[in-house]
XYZ file of C-alpha atoms in Angstrom:
211
model
C -51.867 24.972 79.907
C -52.568 21.677 78.608
C -50.103 19.861 75.864
C -51.659 19.109 72.929
C -51.178 17.073 69.266
C -52.240 16.542 66.147
C -51.612 14.867 62.605
C -50.493 17.192 60.018
C -53.369 18.144 57.890
C -55.674 18.167 60.698
C -57.440 21.335 62.427
C -56.048 22.266 65.671
C -57.407 20.482 68.816
C -59.169 23.075 71.196
C -56.568 24.807 73.296
C -57.305 24.028 77.379
C -56.083 24.866 80.441
C -56.728 23.896 83.769
C -55.953 25.168 87.751
C -53.237 22.783 88.994
C -53.119 24.905 92.548
C -55.487 27.314 94.186
C -59.039 27.951 93.123
C -61.214 30.756 92.254
C -63.506 32.537 94.542
C -66.832 33.557 94.279
C -68.064 33.489 90.462
C -64.916 34.607 89.265
C -63.644 32.920 86.369
C -61.097 33.016 83.217
C -61.895 35.035 80.097
C -60.142 34.925 76.421
C -58.909 32.023 74.873
C -55.124 30.494 74.592
C -53.186 31.156 71.176
C -49.887 29.283 69.773
C -46.852 29.844 67.649
C -48.004 29.670 64.104
C -47.067 27.141 61.916
C -48.506 24.006 60.189
C -45.107 21.914 59.635
C -44.299 18.647 61.745
C -42.880 20.028 64.848
C -43.290 21.664 68.434
C -45.408 24.834 68.717
C -45.315 26.797 72.064
C -48.610 27.377 73.226
C -49.394 30.909 74.479
C -51.660 32.867 77.235
C -53.527 34.903 74.263
C -56.004 36.694 75.962
C -56.705 34.642 78.529
C -57.244 36.816 81.597
C -58.377 36.947 85.063
C -59.126 39.909 87.607
C -56.488 41.546 89.609
C -57.132 39.813 92.489
C -54.948 36.807 91.440
C -51.465 35.942 90.703
C -51.350 33.787 87.854
C -47.976 31.401 87.142
C -48.573 29.562 83.660
C -46.783 26.322 83.056
C -45.241 25.931 79.476
C -47.088 23.573 77.119
C -47.025 22.822 73.507
C -48.759 21.645 70.329
C -46.901 18.724 68.454
C -47.699 18.374 64.848
C -47.080 14.609 63.949
C -46.259 13.308 60.398
C -48.969 12.457 58.376
C -48.809 8.599 57.230
C -48.758 8.303 53.489
C -48.631 5.433 51.094
C -46.381 5.766 48.049
C -46.949 2.927 45.347
C -44.263 2.863 42.592
C -45.728 1.916 38.900
C -44.171 -1.070 37.027
C -42.355 -0.010 33.690
C -41.000 -1.341 30.783
C -38.494 -0.247 27.905
C -36.860 -2.236 25.308
C -33.266 -2.921 24.892
C -31.027 0.326 24.228
C -33.855 2.629 24.775
C -34.082 5.366 27.077
C -35.905 4.882 30.305
C -39.474 6.124 30.759
C -40.539 8.196 33.438
C -40.699 6.600 36.831
C -44.097 7.568 38.118
C -46.099 6.331 41.223
C -49.401 6.687 43.043
C -50.007 7.645 46.556
C -52.651 7.392 49.263
C -53.911 10.125 50.408
C -53.756 10.897 46.015
C -51.300 13.921 44.860
C -53.175 17.062 44.831
C -56.060 15.787 48.069
C -56.704 18.886 49.812
C -56.499 18.361 53.521
C -58.407 19.838 56.545
C -56.059 22.663 56.818
C -56.122 23.585 53.500
C -52.462 22.212 52.524
C -52.418 19.895 49.450
C -50.701 16.399 49.160
C -47.232 16.975 47.139
C -44.143 15.619 47.069
C -40.565 16.593 45.924
C -37.885 14.621 44.884
C -37.882 11.514 42.496
C -37.948 8.019 42.335
C -34.618 6.037 40.756
C -34.126 2.326 39.651
C -31.147 -0.215 40.406
C -28.414 0.561 37.388
C -28.032 -1.453 34.560
C -28.894 -1.895 30.651
C -28.762 -5.448 29.905
C -32.136 -7.228 29.297
C -33.611 -8.198 32.988
C -35.523 -6.658 35.981
C -34.244 -3.592 37.950
C -36.140 -2.575 40.981
C -37.391 0.948 41.591
C -36.267 2.791 44.681
C -38.061 5.439 46.901
C -34.694 7.637 46.278
C -35.399 11.324 47.006
C -38.963 11.331 46.707
C -40.504 12.488 50.014
C -42.090 15.281 52.175
C -40.937 16.034 55.494
C -44.484 16.149 56.808
C -45.154 12.602 55.915
C -44.112 9.336 57.263
C -43.943 7.490 53.790
C -44.805 3.613 53.713
C -43.444 2.649 50.324
C -43.939 -0.262 48.028
C -41.651 -0.577 44.992
C -41.950 -2.055 41.807
C -39.597 -2.818 38.896
C -38.515 -1.527 35.577
C -37.917 -4.511 33.043
C -36.101 -4.428 30.214
C -36.982 -6.327 27.337
C -35.418 -7.463 23.777
C -35.791 -5.024 21.240
C -38.406 -5.294 18.633
C -37.131 -7.707 15.688
C -34.154 -8.493 17.811
C -34.861 -12.607 17.408
C -34.211 -12.613 13.758
C -31.055 -10.401 13.894
C -29.881 -12.567 16.817
C -30.295 -15.808 14.962
C -28.025 -14.171 12.076
C -25.214 -13.721 14.478
C -24.869 -16.884 16.486
C -21.268 -18.280 16.451
C -21.611 -21.868 17.789
C -19.281 -24.565 18.038
C -19.918 -28.183 18.670
C -17.350 -30.804 19.232
C -16.682 -33.873 18.688
C -18.815 -34.030 15.824
C -20.487 -36.340 15.650
C -20.501 -37.384 19.523
C -21.355 -40.357 21.766
C -21.958 -39.325 25.383
C -20.222 -36.031 25.426
C -21.010 -32.901 24.141
C -18.711 -29.433 24.227
C -20.283 -26.105 22.995
C -18.288 -22.748 22.531
C -21.198 -19.984 22.039
C -20.252 -16.099 20.935
C -23.243 -13.795 21.189
C -22.660 -10.233 20.280
C -25.998 -9.011 22.206
C -28.120 -9.730 24.973
C -30.565 -11.943 24.175
C -32.629 -14.842 25.389
C -32.154 -18.156 24.049
C -32.643 -22.097 24.392
C -30.644 -24.727 23.099
C -31.839 -28.335 22.481
C -30.447 -31.475 21.412
C -32.054 -33.805 18.561
C -31.167 -36.807 16.690
C -30.774 -37.528 13.417
C -34.124 -38.237 13.167
C -35.428 -34.800 14.393
C -36.804 -36.191 17.587
C -35.588 -33.967 20.413
C -33.625 -35.623 23.199
C -33.170 -32.697 25.890
C -33.067 -29.085 26.750
C -29.829 -28.011 27.246
C -30.416 -24.421 28.264
C -33.040 -22.015 28.405
C -32.174 -18.409 29.673
C -30.348 -15.049 29.233
C -27.192 -14.833 27.598
C -25.064 -11.583 28.005
C -22.482 -10.333 25.386
């Protein structure tokens, strides 16, 4: 019997055999067909003699062989997500190629178990979305990640402006200036210096503050 292989989802290849030693006399020939152990999941399945037969004038010795089912290559792409600060996470979704629901040649359907996850954290910022437990034992998954972005909550800009405690010293200053800034929420901020005529002198900071 000849060893065979296929990819998960494909139809079985033809199961074949050949004479390794000896020969058939006259017009004698085999009848029937090989079979294999049933199953469509990834793994090795023994090939069986099935109904193959030859007349009683021959002593046949079969060598074992198997059909190997290999994993199907599937690409998974996480969807980028966004939420506002202090809100619940949106569902972490994805698309795949082949797409979920695709019917394969053997009648099986593309599907997954498990779920994506994301890096922990609830402050304003960007958090990678990970494959986590999403998968299928019959697939070889090529994963492309995305990010969950947490933004400032709607209306936070005005609220934060009312809750800033900024101490500047010495006041007035000459060539050195010191800040003590207390912020009770996570926010994005910019600190700029202007002269008494209102002309901007420099941008000291632009970025995220943490409470």
